[in-house]
Amino acid sequence: MSFKDKSLQCSDCGATFTFSVEEQELFQSRGYTNEPKRCPSCREARKSERYGNSGQSYRSQRQMFPAICAECGKETEVPFRPREGRPVYCSECYSKVRLDK
Ligand SMILES: [Zn+2]
Ligand SMILES: [Zn+2]
């Protein structure tokens, strides 16, 4: 099967972008059957949003929640809301607990 560059429209910003032959081959090699819906820059934006490392994103200030470490009893802060019944660890104990498993 041979590929050709395709012009696609971004579902986010409406810009037309090229779905290049290389990308199509990459997509196929990964088993993706759908064409990308977003232009590269919107894809990048979404990716960095998801991983929370885009720097100037509107979520750059992560909310921290106070918690008590289940291991050493120290006060700590975690980037998620502590849930009842789920132990929360300070960063020190967290790495220890993780290594134990
Ligand atoms: Zn876009
Ligand atoms: Zn601790």
JSON list of C-alpha atoms and ligand atoms in Angstrom, two decimals:
[
{"chain": "A", "resi": 1, "resn": "MET", "atom": "CA", "xyz": [0.00, 0.00, 0.00]},
{"chain": "A", "resi": 2, "resn": "SER", "atom": "CA", "xyz": [1.37, 3.36, -0.92]},
{"chain": "A", "resi": 3, "resn": "PHE", "atom": "CA", "xyz": [0.69, 6.63, 0.77]},
{"chain": "A", "resi": 4, "resn": "LYS", "atom": "CA", "xyz": [0.20, 10.16, -0.43]},
{"chain": "A", "resi": 5, "resn": "ASP", "atom": "CA", "xyz": [0.25, 13.40, 1.49]},
{"chain": "A", "resi": 6, "resn": "LYS", "atom": "CA", "xyz": [-3.25, 14.26, 2.60]},
{"chain": "A", "resi": 7, "resn": "SER", "atom": "CA", "xyz": [-4.80, 17.56, 3.53]},
{"chain": "A", "resi": 8, "resn": "LEU", "atom": "CA", "xyz": [-6.89, 17.36, 6.65]},
{"chain": "A", "resi": 9, "resn": "GLN", "atom": "CA", "xyz": [-8.78, 19.95, 8.61]},
{"chain": "A", "resi": 10, "resn": "CYS", "atom": "CA", "xyz": [-8.13, 20.38, 12.30]},
{"chain": "A", "resi": 11, "resn": "SER", "atom": "CA", "xyz": [-11.21, 19.79, 14.40]},
{"chain": "A", "resi": 12, "resn": "ASP", "atom": "CA", "xyz": [-9.94, 22.20, 17.04]},
{"chain": "A", "resi": 13, "resn": "CYS", "atom": "CA", "xyz": [-8.78, 25.31, 15.23]},
{"chain": "A", "resi": 14, "resn": "GLY", "atom": "CA", "xyz": [-10.07, 24.59, 11.72]},
{"chain": "A", "resi": 15, "resn": "ALA", "atom": "CA", "xyz": [-6.68, 24.97, 10.11]},
{"chain": "A", "resi": 16, "resn": "THR", "atom": "CA", "xyz": [-5.74, 22.77, 7.20]},
{"chain": "A", "resi": 17, "resn": "PHE", "atom": "CA", "xyz": [-2.71, 20.64, 7.84]},
{"chain": "A", "resi": 18, "resn": "THR", "atom": "CA", "xyz": [-0.81, 17.98, 5.97]},
{"chain": "A", "resi": 19, "resn": "PHE", "atom": "CA", "xyz": [-0.98, 14.39, 7.05]},
{"chain": "A", "resi": 20, "resn": "SER", "atom": "CA", "xyz": [2.31, 13.45, 5.54]},
{"chain": "A", "resi": 21, "resn": "VAL", "atom": "CA", "xyz": [3.32, 10.10, 4.11]},
{"chain": "A", "resi": 22, "resn": "GLU", "atom": "CA", "xyz": [5.76, 9.58, 6.98]},
{"chain": "A", "resi": 23, "resn": "GLU", "atom": "CA", "xyz": [3.03, 10.20, 9.52]},
{"chain": "A", "resi": 24, "resn": "GLN", "atom": "CA", "xyz": [0.66, 7.90, 7.73]},
{"chain": "A", "resi": 25, "resn": "GLU", "atom": "CA", "xyz": [3.27, 5.18, 7.78]},
{"chain": "A", "resi": 26, "resn": "LEU", "atom": "CA", "xyz": [3.89, 5.83, 11.45]},
{"chain": "A", "resi": 27, "resn": "PHE", "atom": "CA", "xyz": [0.19, 5.68, 12.18]},
{"chain": "A", "resi": 28, "resn": "GLN", "atom": "CA", "xyz": [-0.13, 2.42, 10.33]},
{"chain": "A", "resi": 29, "resn": "SER", "atom": "CA", "xyz": [2.88, 0.89, 12.00]},
{"chain": "A", "resi": 30, "resn": "ARG", "atom": "CA", "xyz": [1.28, 1.65, 15.35]},
{"chain": "A", "resi": 31, "resn": "GLY", "atom": "CA", "xyz": [-1.98, 0.09, 14.27]},
{"chain": "A", "resi": 32, "resn": "TYR", "atom": "CA", "xyz": [-3.95, 3.34, 14.22]},
{"chain": "A", "resi": 33, "resn": "THR", "atom": "CA", "xyz": [-6.74, 3.25, 11.71]},
{"chain": "A", "resi": 34, "resn": "ASN", "atom": "CA", "xyz": [-8.08, 6.75, 12.20]},
{"chain": "A", "resi": 35, "resn": "GLU", "atom": "CA", "xyz": [-6.67, 9.85, 10.64]},
{"chain": "A", "resi": 36, "resn": "PRO", "atom": "CA", "xyz": [-5.55, 12.53, 13.04]},
{"chain": "A", "resi": 37, "resn": "LYS", "atom": "CA", "xyz": [-8.28, 14.99, 13.87]},
{"chain": "A", "resi": 38, "resn": "ARG", "atom": "CA", "xyz": [-6.03, 17.80, 14.94]},
{"chain": "A", "resi": 39, "resn": "CYS", "atom": "CA", "xyz": [-3.22, 19.78, 13.44]},
{"chain": "A", "resi": 40, "resn": "PRO", "atom": "CA", "xyz": [0.24, 19.19, 14.92]},
{"chain": "A", "resi": 41, "resn": "SER", "atom": "CA", "xyz": [0.13, 22.31, 17.05]},
{"chain": "A", "resi": 42, "resn": "CYS", "atom": "CA", "xyz": [-3.24, 21.44, 18.58]},
{"chain": "A", "resi": 43, "resn": "ARG", "atom": "CA", "xyz": [-2.00, 17.92, 19.18]},
{"chain": "A", "resi": 44, "resn": "GLU", "atom": "CA", "xyz": [1.06, 19.29, 20.92]},
{"chain": "A", "resi": 45, "resn": "ALA", "atom": "CA", "xyz": [-1.12, 21.59, 23.00]},
{"chain": "A", "resi": 46, "resn": "ARG", "atom": "CA", "xyz": [-3.34, 18.75, 24.07]},
{"chain": "A", "resi": 47, "resn": "LYS", "atom": "CA", "xyz": [-0.46, 16.49, 24.84]},
{"chain": "A", "resi": 48, "resn": "SER", "atom": "CA", "xyz": [1.25, 18.98, 27.08]},
{"chain": "A", "resi": 49, "resn": "GLU", "atom": "CA", "xyz": [-2.05, 19.73, 28.75]},
{"chain": "A", "resi": 50, "resn": "ARG", "atom": "CA", "xyz": [-2.56, 16.10, 29.53]},
{"chain": "A", "resi": 51, "resn": "TYR", "atom": "CA", "xyz": [0.89, 15.69, 30.98]},
{"chain": "A", "resi": 52, "resn": "GLY", "atom": "CA", "xyz": [0.69, 19.01, 32.76]},
{"chain": "A", "resi": 53, "resn": "ASN", "atom": "CA", "xyz": [4.06, 20.28, 31.63]},
{"chain": "A", "resi": 54, "resn": "SER", "atom": "CA", "xyz": [3.22, 22.96, 29.13]},
{"chain": "A", "resi": 55, "resn": "GLY", "atom": "CA", "xyz": [4.68, 25.69, 31.32]},
{"chain": "A", "resi": 56, "resn": "GLN", "atom": "CA", "xyz": [2.35, 28.51, 30.41]},
{"chain": "A", "resi": 57, "resn": "SER", "atom": "CA", "xyz": [-0.86, 26.50, 30.46]},
{"chain": "A", "resi": 58, "resn": "TYR", "atom": "CA", "xyz": [-3.77, 27.84, 32.42]},
{"chain": "A", "resi": 59, "resn": "ARG", "atom": "CA", "xyz": [-3.27, 24.95, 34.77]},
{"chain": "A", "resi": 60, "resn": "SER", "atom": "CA", "xyz": [0.35, 25.74, 35.43]},
{"chain": "A", "resi": 61, "resn": "GLN", "atom": "CA", "xyz": [-0.46, 26.36, 39.06]},
{"chain": "A", "resi": 62, "resn": "ARG", "atom": "CA", "xyz": [-1.33, 23.00, 40.43]},
{"chain": "A", "resi": 63, "resn": "GLN", "atom": "CA", "xyz": [-3.53, 22.96, 43.42]},
{"chain": "A", "resi": 64, "resn": "MET", "atom": "CA", "xyz": [-1.97, 21.17, 46.34]},
{"chain": "A", "resi": 65, "resn": "PHE", "atom": "CA", "xyz": [-3.88, 19.48, 49.13]},
{"chain": "A", "resi": 66, "resn": "PRO", "atom": "CA", "xyz": [-2.61, 19.13, 52.65]},
{"chain": "A", "resi": 67, "resn": "ALA", "atom": "CA", "xyz": [-2.31, 15.55, 53.83]},
{"chain": "A", "resi": 68, "resn": "ILE", "atom": "CA", "xyz": [-0.71, 13.49, 56.55]},
{"chain": "A", "resi": 69, "resn": "CYS", "atom": "CA", "xyz": [1.76, 10.89, 55.47]},
{"chain": "A", "resi": 70, "resn": "ALA", "atom": "CA", "xyz": [0.46, 7.40, 56.28]},
{"chain": "A", "resi": 71, "resn": "GLU", "atom": "CA", "xyz": [3.97, 6.16, 56.79]},
{"chain": "A", "resi": 72, "resn": "CYS", "atom": "CA", "xyz": [5.77, 8.69, 58.96]},
{"chain": "A", "resi": 73, "resn": "GLY", "atom": "CA", "xyz": [2.90, 10.95, 60.06]},
{"chain": "A", "resi": 74, "resn": "LYS", "atom": "CA", "xyz": [4.52, 14.08, 58.67]},
{"chain": "A", "resi": 75, "resn": "GLU", "atom": "CA", "xyz": [2.43, 16.80, 57.13]},
{"chain": "A", "resi": 76, "resn": "THR", "atom": "CA", "xyz": [2.78, 16.92, 53.41]},
{"chain": "A", "resi": 77, "resn": "GLU", "atom": "CA", "xyz": [1.06, 18.22, 50.30]},
{"chain": "A", "resi": 78, "resn": "VAL", "atom": "CA", "xyz": [-0.21, 16.18, 47.42]},
{"chain": "A", "resi": 79, "resn": "PRO", "atom": "CA", "xyz": [-1.34, 17.31, 43.95]},
{"chain": "A", "resi": 80, "resn": "PHE", "atom": "CA", "xyz": [-4.64, 15.45, 44.27]},
{"chain": "A", "resi": 81, "resn": "ARG", "atom": "CA", "xyz": [-7.45, 15.42, 46.75]},
{"chain": "A", "resi": 82, "resn": "PRO", "atom": "CA", "xyz": [-6.69, 12.74, 49.32]},
{"chain": "A", "resi": 83, "resn": "ARG", "atom": "CA", "xyz": [-9.41, 10.14, 49.40]},
{"chain": "A", "resi": 84, "resn": "GLU", "atom": "CA", "xyz": [-10.59, 8.40, 52.48]},
{"chain": "A", "resi": 85, "resn": "GLY", "atom": "CA", "xyz": [-9.24, 4.89, 52.82]},
{"chain": "A", "resi": 86, "resn": "ARG", "atom": "CA", "xyz": [-6.33, 5.60, 50.49]},
{"chain": "A", "resi": 87, "resn": "PRO", "atom": "CA", "xyz": [-3.02, 6.18, 52.16]},
{"chain": "A", "resi": 88, "resn": "VAL", "atom": "CA", "xyz": [-1.13, 9.32, 51.25]},
{"chain": "A", "resi": 89, "resn": "TYR", "atom": "CA", "xyz": [2.61, 9.51, 51.58]},
{"chain": "A", "resi": 90, "resn": "CYS", "atom": "CA", "xyz": [5.08, 12.31, 51.71]},
{"chain": "A", "resi": 91, "resn": "SER", "atom": "CA", "xyz": [7.49, 12.32, 48.79]},
{"chain": "A", "resi": 92, "resn": "GLU", "atom": "CA", "xyz": [10.17, 10.57, 50.83]},
{"chain": "A", "resi": 93, "resn": "CYS", "atom": "CA", "xyz": [7.95, 7.72, 51.94]},
{"chain": "A", "resi": 94, "resn": "TYR", "atom": "CA", "xyz": [6.29, 7.55, 48.58]},
{"chain": "A", "resi": 95, "resn": "SER", "atom": "CA", "xyz": [9.49, 6.59, 46.87]},
{"chain": "A", "resi": 96, "resn": "LYS", "atom": "CA", "xyz": [10.20, 4.06, 49.63]},
{"chain": "A", "resi": 97, "resn": "VAL", "atom": "CA", "xyz": [6.75, 2.53, 49.43]},
{"chain": "A", "resi": 98, "resn": "ARG", "atom": "CA", "xyz": [7.00, 2.32, 45.69]},
{"chain": "A", "resi": 99, "resn": "LEU", "atom": "CA", "xyz": [10.35, 0.59, 45.85]},
{"chain": "A", "resi": 100, "resn": "ASP", "atom": "CA", "xyz": [9.01, -1.94, 48.32]},
{"chain": "A", "resi": 101, "resn": "LYS", "atom": "CA", "xyz": [6.49, -3.25, 45.88]},
{"chain": "B", "resi": 1, "resn": "ZN", "atom": "ZN", "xyz": [-5.49, 22.95, 15.16]},
{"chain": "B", "resi": 2, "resn": "ZN", "atom": "ZN", "xyz": [6.38, 10.12, 55.14]}
]
